[in-house]
Tab-separated table of C-alpha atoms and ligand atoms in Angstrom:
chain	number	residue	atom	x	y	z
A	61	MET	CA	-14.769	-29.943	2.421
A	62	SER	CA	-14.922	-27.847	5.599
A	63	LEU	CA	-14.505	-24.087	5.421
A	64	PRO	CA	-11.183	-22.701	6.718
A	65	ASP	CA	-10.915	-21.028	10.123
A	66	ILE	CA	-7.708	-19.171	9.369
A	67	GLN	CA	-6.188	-17.278	6.446
A	68	LEU	CA	-2.875	-19.130	6.398
A	69	PHE	CA	-2.772	-22.269	4.287
A	70	LEU	CA	0.359	-24.309	3.955
A	71	ARG	CA	0.859	-26.539	0.949
A	72	PRO	CA	2.356	-29.927	1.705
A	73	GLY	CA	5.903	-30.270	0.419
A	74	ILE	CA	6.445	-26.507	-0.039
A	75	ILE	CA	8.607	-24.422	2.283
A	76	GLU	CA	6.721	-21.144	2.399
A	77	PHE	CA	8.897	-18.043	2.691
A	78	GLY	CA	5.884	-16.095	1.441
A	79	TRP	CA	3.826	-15.708	4.609
A	80	GLY	CA	4.857	-12.882	6.962
A	81	ASN	CA	2.812	-14.337	9.812
A	82	PRO	CA	3.822	-14.879	13.420
A	83	ASP	CA	4.567	-18.519	14.223
A	84	ALA	CA	1.476	-20.059	15.865
A	85	ASP	CA	3.737	-21.611	18.542
A	86	LEU	CA	4.657	-18.057	19.602
A	87	LEU	CA	1.067	-16.918	20.138
A	88	PRO	CA	0.520	-16.636	23.914
A	89	ALA	CA	-2.791	-18.520	24.018
A	90	ALA	CA	-2.614	-19.522	27.703
A	91	ASP	CA	-1.768	-16.024	28.966
A	92	LEU	CA	-4.427	-14.446	26.744
A	93	ALA	CA	-6.958	-16.968	28.079
A	94	ARG	CA	-6.035	-15.908	31.616
A	95	ALA	CA	-6.356	-12.222	30.705
A	96	ALA	CA	-9.704	-12.877	28.982
A	97	GLU	CA	-11.055	-14.712	32.012
A	98	ILE	CA	-10.064	-11.930	34.392
A	99	ALA	CA	-11.387	-9.235	32.039
A	100	LEU	CA	-14.756	-10.952	31.711
A	101	GLN	CA	-15.057	-11.754	35.400
A	102	ARG	CA	-14.113	-8.310	36.658
A	103	ARG	CA	-15.294	-6.094	33.794
A	104	GLY	CA	-17.795	-8.217	31.896
A	105	ARG	CA	-20.394	-5.465	31.705
A	106	GLN	CA	-17.990	-2.958	30.178
A	107	ALA	CA	-16.178	-5.471	27.985
A	108	LEU	CA	-19.381	-6.763	26.399
A	109	SER	CA	-21.027	-3.370	25.783
A	110	TYR	CA	-20.586	-1.105	22.746
A	111	GLY	CA	-17.160	0.449	23.316
A	112	ALA	CA	-16.122	4.109	23.554
A	113	GLU	CA	-15.313	5.390	20.040
A	114	GLN	CA	-11.707	6.217	20.930
A	115	GLY	CA	-11.173	2.757	22.445
A	116	PRO	CA	-11.483	1.783	26.103
A	117	GLY	CA	-9.761	4.264	28.414
A	118	ARG	CA	-7.934	1.457	30.202
A	119	LEU	CA	-6.251	0.319	26.979
A	120	ILE	CA	-5.268	3.887	26.128
A	121	GLU	CA	-3.683	4.260	29.567
A	122	ALA	CA	-1.913	0.906	29.271
A	123	LEU	CA	-0.606	1.939	25.828
A	124	GLN	CA	0.690	5.244	27.174
A	125	GLY	CA	2.643	3.458	29.881
A	126	TRP	CA	4.002	0.801	27.536
A	127	LEU	CA	5.058	3.252	24.804
A	128	PHE	CA	6.788	5.347	27.438
A	129	ARG	CA	8.694	2.330	28.788
A	130	GLU	CA	9.679	1.272	25.248
A	131	GLU	CA	10.497	4.652	23.731
A	132	GLY	CA	10.766	7.283	26.460
A	133	VAL	CA	7.923	9.326	24.988
A	134	SER	CA	4.240	8.647	24.823
A	135	PRO	CA	1.284	10.453	23.331
A	136	PRO	CA	-1.208	12.263	25.552
A	137	ALA	CA	-4.525	10.420	25.682
A	138	GLN	CA	-6.110	12.870	23.213
A	139	GLN	CA	-3.604	11.779	20.567
A	140	LEU	CA	-4.259	8.047	20.802
A	141	PHE	CA	-6.979	6.083	19.072
A	142	VAL	CA	-7.617	2.336	19.197
A	143	THR	CA	-7.905	0.647	15.794
A	144	GLY	CA	-8.642	-2.806	14.457
A	145	GLY	CA	-4.979	-3.085	13.395
A	146	VAL	CA	-2.999	-1.251	10.721
A	147	SER	CA	-5.109	-2.617	7.857
A	148	GLN	CA	-8.368	-1.369	9.383
A	149	ALA	CA	-6.762	1.964	10.269
A	150	LEU	CA	-5.562	2.465	6.678
A	151	ASP	CA	-9.004	1.629	5.351
A	152	LEU	CA	-10.657	4.053	7.780
A	153	ILE	CA	-8.203	6.827	6.906
A	154	CYS	CA	-8.868	6.310	3.187
A	155	THR	CA	-12.609	6.400	3.835
A	156	LEU	CA	-12.441	9.604	5.852
A	157	PHE	CA	-9.673	11.556	4.163
A	158	THR	CA	-9.619	10.550	0.477
A	159	ARG	CA	-11.895	10.308	-2.539
A	160	SER	CA	-11.560	7.992	-5.502
A	161	GLY	CA	-9.148	9.528	-8.017
A	162	ASP	CA	-7.016	11.273	-5.368
A	163	VAL	CA	-3.284	10.785	-5.575
A	164	VAL	CA	-1.231	9.358	-2.693
A	165	LEU	CA	2.526	8.950	-2.427
A	166	VAL	CA	3.838	5.508	-1.480
A	167	GLU	CA	7.316	4.380	-0.584
A	168	SER	CA	8.630	1.854	-3.091
A	169	PRO	CA	9.140	-0.965	-2.352
A	170	VAL	CA	6.582	-1.145	0.432
A	171	TYR	CA	4.029	-3.482	2.062
A	172	HIS	CA	2.076	-4.758	-0.954
A	173	LEU	CA	-1.234	-5.291	0.838
A	174	ALA	CA	-1.403	-1.648	1.918
A	175	LEU	CA	-1.249	-0.853	-1.800
A	176	ARG	CA	-4.275	-3.147	-2.262
A	177	ILE	CA	-6.219	-1.140	0.343
A	178	PHE	CA	-5.368	2.121	-1.436
A	179	ARG	CA	-6.423	0.601	-4.773
A	180	ASP	CA	-9.729	-0.535	-3.228
A	181	HIS	CA	-10.379	3.160	-2.604
A	182	GLY	CA	-9.616	4.099	-6.214
A	183	LEU	CA	-6.484	6.057	-5.251
A	184	GLU	CA	-3.757	6.836	-7.755
A	185	LEU	CA	-0.404	5.620	-6.416
A	186	ALA	CA	2.707	7.733	-6.986
A	187	PRO	CA	5.834	5.761	-5.947
A	188	VAL	CA	8.836	7.325	-4.206
A	189	ALA	CA	11.945	5.141	-4.261
A	190	ALA	CA	13.790	4.013	-1.131
A	191	ASP	CA	17.356	2.762	-0.721
A	192	GLU	CA	19.119	1.042	2.184
A	193	ASP	CA	18.817	4.258	4.246
A	194	GLY	CA	15.058	4.407	3.757
A	195	LEU	CA	12.782	6.606	1.676
A	196	ARG	CA	14.687	9.058	-0.561
A	197	VAL	CA	13.554	12.394	0.833
A	198	ASP	CA	15.162	14.217	-2.127
A	199	LEU	CA	12.970	12.204	-4.507
A	200	LEU	CA	9.949	12.918	-2.315
A	201	ALA	CA	10.606	16.655	-2.692
A	202	GLU	CA	10.839	16.181	-6.478
A	203	ALA	CA	7.610	14.165	-6.553
A	204	LEU	CA	5.803	16.854	-4.557
A	205	GLU	CA	7.056	19.534	-6.910
A	206	SER	CA	6.081	17.559	-10.000
A	207	LEU	CA	2.568	16.978	-8.606
A	208	ARG	CA	2.318	20.643	-7.678
A	209	ARG	CA	3.135	21.627	-11.272
A	210	ARG	CA	0.252	19.393	-12.376
A	211	GLY	CA	-2.021	21.127	-9.872
A	212	ARG	CA	-2.281	18.080	-7.612
A	213	HIS	CA	-1.703	17.700	-3.898
A	214	PRO	CA	-1.234	14.176	-2.522
A	215	ARG	CA	-3.602	13.210	0.270
A	216	PHE	CA	-0.805	11.487	2.159
A	217	LEU	CA	2.505	9.625	1.997
A	218	TYR	CA	2.550	5.989	3.159
A	219	THR	CA	5.880	4.688	4.473
A	220	VAL	CA	7.262	1.822	6.576
A	221	PRO	CA	10.464	3.420	7.887
A	222	THR	CA	11.429	0.826	10.492
A	223	PHE	CA	12.245	-2.792	9.531
A	224	ASN	CA	10.497	-2.160	6.256
A	225	ASN	CA	8.289	-4.777	4.719
A	226	PRO	CA	9.688	-6.103	2.334
A	227	THR	CA	13.295	-4.842	2.553
A	228	GLY	CA	13.949	-5.072	6.311
A	229	MET	CA	15.766	-1.715	6.083
A	230	THR	CA	15.444	1.129	8.600
A	231	MET	CA	15.465	4.802	7.742
A	232	THR	CA	18.375	6.744	9.198
A	233	VAL	CA	17.814	9.462	11.810
A	234	GLU	CA	19.001	12.156	9.363
A	235	ARG	CA	16.450	11.093	6.768
A	236	ARG	CA	13.741	10.867	9.435
A	237	ARG	CA	14.423	14.432	10.495
A	238	ALA	CA	14.473	15.600	6.867
A	239	LEU	CA	11.180	13.805	6.159
A	240	ALA	CA	9.470	15.207	9.257
A	241	ALA	CA	10.631	18.729	8.319
A	242	LEU	CA	9.554	18.379	4.676
A	243	ALA	CA	6.158	17.006	5.703
A	244	GLN	CA	5.693	19.972	8.016
A	245	SER	CA	6.690	22.597	5.447
A	246	ALA	CA	4.746	20.976	2.580
A	247	GLY	CA	1.652	20.283	4.674
A	248	LEU	CA	1.957	16.617	3.752
A	249	LEU	CA	0.216	14.057	5.931
A	250	VAL	CA	2.545	11.105	6.570
A	251	LEU	CA	1.187	7.670	7.475
A	252	GLU	CA	3.996	5.952	9.337
A	253	ASP	CA	3.307	2.205	9.448
A	254	ASP	CA	5.342	1.139	12.473
A	255	VAL	CA	4.091	-2.382	12.915
A	256	CYS	CA	7.508	-3.885	13.779
A	257	HIS	CA	9.142	-1.030	15.755
A	258	THR	CA	9.493	-3.030	18.974
A	259	LEU	CA	10.619	-6.251	17.255
A	260	TRP	CA	14.290	-5.300	17.137
A	261	PHE	CA	17.056	-7.880	17.468
A	262	ASP	CA	20.360	-6.063	17.905
A	263	ALA	CA	19.627	-2.545	19.149
A	264	PRO	CA	16.494	-0.407	19.420
A	265	PRO	CA	15.727	1.443	16.165
A	266	PRO	CA	15.783	5.240	15.928
A	267	SER	CA	12.839	7.179	17.254
A	268	SER	CA	9.706	6.960	15.138
A	269	LEU	CA	8.931	9.770	12.681
A	270	TRP	CA	6.095	10.660	15.016
A	271	GLY	CA	8.587	11.025	17.881
A	272	LEU	CA	10.823	13.276	15.750
A	273	ALA	CA	8.086	15.493	14.379
A	274	PRO	CA	8.206	19.122	15.473
A	275	THR	CA	6.841	19.319	18.991
A	276	MET	CA	3.746	21.349	19.588
A	277	ASP	CA	2.753	21.688	23.180
A	278	ARG	CA	-0.966	22.166	22.956
A	279	GLY	CA	-1.409	22.055	26.690
A	280	LEU	CA	-2.202	18.382	26.347
A	281	ALA	CA	1.222	16.994	27.172
A	282	ALA	CA	1.228	14.291	29.752
A	283	GLU	CA	2.763	14.270	33.206
A	284	ALA	CA	5.801	16.348	34.034
A	285	ASP	CA	8.262	13.459	33.605
A	286	ARG	CA	7.134	12.812	30.051
A	287	ARG	CA	8.411	14.785	27.097
A	288	PRO	CA	5.718	16.837	25.372
A	289	ALA	CA	4.382	14.822	22.485
A	290	PRO	CA	4.730	15.969	18.901
A	291	ALA	CA	1.617	16.871	16.995
A	292	GLY	CA	3.019	17.332	13.491
A	293	PRO	CA	1.398	15.981	10.367
A	294	ILE	CA	2.517	12.425	11.200
A	295	VAL	CA	0.071	9.637	11.918
A	296	ARG	CA	1.812	6.638	13.397
A	297	LEU	CA	0.146	3.260	13.072
A	298	GLY	CA	0.857	0.521	15.600
A	299	SER	CA	-0.500	-3.001	15.896
A	300	PHE	CA	-0.728	-5.929	18.286
A	301	SER	CA	-0.622	-8.343	15.319
A	302	LYS	CA	3.097	-9.070	15.364
A	303	ILE	CA	3.794	-8.569	19.065
A	304	LEU	CA	0.778	-10.440	20.422
A	305	ALA	CA	-1.649	-12.056	17.970
A	306	PRO	CA	-3.110	-11.021	14.588
A	307	GLY	CA	-6.467	-12.646	15.376
A	308	LEU	CA	-7.084	-9.962	18.018
A	309	ARG	CA	-7.566	-7.409	15.182
A	310	LEU	CA	-6.260	-4.692	17.439
A	311	GLY	CA	-3.897	-1.763	17.045
A	312	TRP	CA	-3.665	1.944	17.701
A	313	LEU	CA	-2.669	5.186	16.069
A	314	SER	CA	-1.053	8.351	17.401
A	315	ALA	CA	-2.033	11.531	15.614
A	316	PRO	CA	-2.859	15.193	16.216
A	317	PRO	CA	-5.977	15.570	18.383
A	318	GLU	CA	-8.136	16.898	15.541
A	319	PHE	CA	-7.278	13.815	13.475
A	320	VAL	CA	-8.271	11.527	16.372
A	321	GLN	CA	-11.508	13.490	16.770
A	322	ARG	CA	-12.335	13.045	13.087
A	323	CYS	CA	-11.746	9.272	13.345
A	324	MET	CA	-13.982	9.101	16.427
A	325	ARG	CA	-16.791	10.872	14.575
A	326	SER	CA	-16.841	8.373	11.692
A	327	GLY	CA	-20.232	6.895	10.900
A	328	MET	CA	-18.932	3.376	11.432
A	329	LEU	CA	-17.869	4.104	15.016
A	330	ASP	CA	-20.947	6.158	15.732
A	331	SER	CA	-23.017	3.157	14.756
A	332	GLY	CA	-20.887	0.288	16.082
A	333	GLY	CA	-18.835	1.842	18.877
A	334	GLY	CA	-15.075	1.388	19.265
A	335	VAL	CA	-13.545	-1.392	17.164
A	336	SER	CA	-12.482	-4.792	18.554
A	337	HIS	CA	-13.784	-3.738	21.957
A	338	LEU	CA	-13.669	-7.114	23.701
A	339	ALA	CA	-10.169	-7.789	22.349
A	340	ALA	CA	-9.152	-4.327	23.612
A	341	HIS	CA	-10.268	-5.246	27.142
A	342	VAL	CA	-8.414	-8.538	27.038
A	343	VAL	CA	-5.223	-6.863	25.852
A	344	ALA	CA	-5.534	-4.097	28.451
A	345	GLU	CA	-5.742	-6.832	31.104
A	346	PHE	CA	-2.755	-8.625	29.561
A	347	MET	CA	-0.754	-5.387	29.739
A	348	GLU	CA	-1.883	-4.562	33.275
A	349	LEU	CA	-0.690	-8.016	34.346
A	350	GLY	CA	2.763	-7.019	33.024
A	351	LEU	CA	2.700	-9.795	30.423
A	352	LEU	CA	3.387	-7.759	27.283
A	353	ASP	CA	6.880	-6.622	28.241
A	354	VAL	CA	7.927	-10.213	29.002
A	355	HIS	CA	6.319	-11.565	25.855
A	356	VAL	CA	7.994	-9.025	23.550
A	357	GLU	CA	11.409	-9.915	25.046
A	358	HIS	CA	10.687	-13.555	24.339
A	359	LEU	CA	9.677	-12.778	20.724
A	360	ARG	CA	12.822	-10.754	20.096
A	361	ALA	CA	14.980	-13.706	21.087
A	362	ALA	CA	12.913	-16.235	19.105
A	363	TYR	CA	12.832	-14.196	15.877
A	364	ARG	CA	16.491	-13.209	16.239
A	365	ARG	CA	17.400	-16.927	16.150
A	366	ARG	CA	15.370	-17.367	12.964
A	367	ARG	CA	16.869	-14.322	11.284
A	368	ASP	CA	20.338	-15.576	12.158
A	369	GLY	CA	19.503	-19.082	10.924
A	370	LEU	CA	18.229	-17.734	7.608
A	371	LEU	CA	21.214	-15.429	7.065
A	372	GLU	CA	23.624	-18.236	7.883
A	373	ALA	CA	21.965	-20.549	5.357
A	374	MET	CA	21.969	-17.784	2.717
A	375	THR	CA	25.684	-17.189	3.242
A	376	ARG	CA	26.431	-20.909	3.036
A	377	PHE	CA	24.290	-21.941	0.101
A	378	LEU	CA	23.364	-19.070	-2.211
A	379	PRO	CA	25.553	-18.724	-5.313
A	380	PRO	CA	27.630	-15.658	-6.234
A	381	GLY	CA	25.591	-12.813	-7.665
A	382	CYS	CA	23.011	-12.976	-4.865
A	383	SER	CA	23.086	-10.177	-2.310
A	384	TRP	CA	21.160	-9.049	0.743
A	385	ARG	CA	21.460	-6.974	3.902
A	386	ALA	CA	20.814	-8.191	7.410
A	387	PRO	CA	17.635	-6.661	8.851
A	388	GLY	CA	17.921	-5.379	12.426
A	389	GLY	CA	14.391	-6.545	13.248
A	390	GLY	CA	11.030	-7.447	11.769
A	391	PHE	CA	10.216	-10.533	9.714
A	392	PHE	CA	11.861	-10.137	6.296
A	393	VAL	CA	15.004	-10.410	4.185
A	394	TRP	CA	15.037	-8.854	0.702
A	395	LEU	CA	17.094	-11.043	-1.606
A	396	ARG	CA	18.621	-9.602	-4.766
A	397	LEU	CA	19.126	-12.252	-7.443
A	398	PRO	CA	21.912	-12.457	-10.010
A	399	GLU	CA	21.650	-10.299	-13.139
A	400	GLY	CA	18.934	-11.409	-15.546
A	401	CYS	CA	16.826	-13.315	-12.962
A	402	ASP	CA	13.124	-12.521	-12.712
A	403	SER	CA	11.567	-13.772	-9.478
A	404	GLY	CA	7.980	-13.389	-10.744
A	405	ARG	CA	8.480	-15.433	-13.885
A	406	PHE	CA	9.928	-18.351	-11.976
A	407	LEU	CA	7.672	-18.621	-8.986
A	408	SER	CA	5.870	-21.648	-10.400
A	409	GLN	CA	9.154	-23.521	-11.032
A	410	ALA	CA	10.278	-22.678	-7.491
A	411	GLU	CA	7.027	-24.018	-6.069
A	412	ALA	CA	7.377	-27.174	-8.163
A	413	ALA	CA	10.804	-27.543	-6.513
A	414	GLY	CA	9.234	-27.125	-3.045
A	415	VAL	CA	9.956	-23.510	-2.109
A	416	SER	CA	7.869	-20.338	-2.291
A	417	TYR	CA	8.340	-16.581	-1.753
A	418	VAL	CA	6.760	-13.273	-2.739
A	419	PRO	CA	8.167	-11.809	-5.981
A	420	GLY	CA	9.675	-8.344	-5.550
A	421	ASN	CA	7.595	-6.529	-8.163
A	422	ARG	CA	4.459	-6.938	-6.030
A	423	PHE	CA	5.877	-4.407	-3.554
A	424	CYS	CA	6.495	-1.703	-6.138
A	425	ALA	CA	3.673	0.650	-7.105
A	426	GLY	CA	5.486	1.452	-10.352
A	427	GLU	CA	8.243	-0.366	-12.164
A	428	GLY	CA	10.921	-2.489	-10.558
A	429	GLY	CA	11.505	-5.235	-8.055
A	430	GLU	CA	11.730	-8.067	-10.641
A	431	ARG	CA	15.207	-9.028	-9.543
A	432	TYR	CA	14.184	-9.322	-5.865
A	433	MET	CA	12.198	-11.659	-3.669
A	434	ARG	CA	10.914	-11.272	-0.115
A	435	LEU	CA	11.831	-14.060	2.268
A	436	ALA	CA	9.869	-14.136	5.545
A	437	PHE	CA	11.578	-15.956	8.403
A	438	SER	CA	8.875	-15.540	11.065
A	439	LEU	CA	6.927	-18.717	10.393
A	440	LEU	CA	9.597	-21.317	9.637
A	441	SER	CA	11.690	-23.571	11.844
A	442	LEU	CA	15.488	-23.358	11.624
A	443	ARG	CA	15.500	-26.637	9.742
A	444	ASP	CA	12.976	-25.391	7.152
A	445	LEU	CA	14.803	-22.086	6.767
A	446	GLU	CA	17.948	-23.989	5.857
A	447	GLU	CA	16.218	-26.516	3.591
A	448	GLY	CA	14.270	-23.740	1.815
A	449	ILE	CA	17.490	-21.889	1.028
A	450	ARG	CA	19.118	-25.101	-0.226
A	451	ARG	CA	16.217	-25.549	-2.635
A	452	LEU	CA	16.438	-21.947	-3.846
A	453	ALA	CA	20.198	-22.260	-4.250
A	454	GLY	CA	19.715	-25.454	-6.306
A	455	LEU	CA	17.388	-23.612	-8.682
A	456	LEU	CA	19.663	-20.623	-8.997
A	457	GLU	CA	22.663	-22.848	-9.705
A	458	SER	CA	20.799	-24.748	-12.382
A	459	ASN	CA	19.911	-21.380	-13.971
A	460	GLU	CA	16.204	-22.081	-13.658
A	461	PHE	CA	15.684	-18.429	-12.729
A	462	GLY	CA	17.613	-17.114	-15.691
B	221	LIG	C1	4.130	-3.281	7.247
B	221	LIG	C2	2.855	-3.947	7.633
B	221	LIG	N1	1.773	-3.200	7.862
B	221	LIG	C3	0.605	-3.744	8.228
B	221	LIG	C4	0.453	-5.116	8.356
B	221	LIG	C5	-0.879	-5.651	8.763
B	221	LIG	O1	-1.135	-5.165	10.031
B	221	LIG	P1	-2.437	-5.546	10.877
B	221	LIG	O2	-2.403	-7.008	11.145
B	221	LIG	O3	-2.298	-4.718	12.107
B	221	LIG	O4	-3.616	-5.171	10.053
B	221	LIG	C6	1.554	-5.930	8.125
B	221	LIG	C7	1.426	-7.391	8.217
B	221	LIG	O5	2.235	-8.134	7.700
B	221	LIG	C8	2.779	-5.333	7.768
B	221	LIG	O6	3.882	-6.056	7.556
């Protein structure tokens, strides 16, 4: 048997709602090949050397321009740092800023594989519940107070406020402001995982937490036509995985300059240079050619069709007692099952019936989530989205989940 080249494996006969991966047909292989060829021809010496610890200057400049076009504000160069994607950034942050046994606050439900990274570092996870308006900032204040009484200070809060994985929900502007203010007053570092911010379908989401954080003009703010960038205790994590290709292993973070400096001084970067350096050159070329803006537009339309197809099938086929909310972007719908259903207990029956998903409890650091499942629509064709929902509906109607 040959060894696999990729992480994704699809099981014949099963419609997989479980994988939150981009559809391979939407990966821009030809345009990336063109960008790679130009990058190697024109900048081969730089692209194939050990990279600058912060990431290549040309990618940082391209990112500044792109973020400004997308959001109307962009970090000064000293507040940007090129990462190997959100997962690598989280791992690096845990390495540099935590010790085993430290406590960290995590939104609940939240991206389950980030929880795995935190557990790899021996961190204690303290969940803070979210509702359809995002993380409950009142409960965060209570959690901080309860930790304080026990003499503990969390190293950070991890949250996915925009098109949350798994719920698809987006935090309101009021809550964002309240969270940014609380973080500032409590001295709480917030890791804002913003992997899907630009993948909106109906209207652009509210400004990131980073964009709403109290502004501190440290004399680093960019050109006159750009708003001064915030430098509060928010670290915003971005990625090219969903908007370009996950195999690039490339992302970025925006953070206060001293945070960026600490990342740059890590032993790993000192030894190996900037991460994913060749990929960073290729993507910088891709952006300089103006291809990213066009590609993201194309993705929005393609994933919007899938979201709509999934929601339509859910409305048509799912029995009473099921409920969900339409996500305004991202890859996921969070399905609430009728009373008494446990999505974890019945995964094997569902797979035997040809449909799979991720059970809701995997996204909760504490209790909860049993009555939910995460359905990813990014990978499946319209026909499979419909057929998968028919299969789920059949199971629910025959009480197999009960
Ligand atoms: C919320 C969230 N964060 C991070 C990741 C992984 O990001 P990356 O590929 O940049 O490591 C994902 C991938 O599904 C995700 O949904």
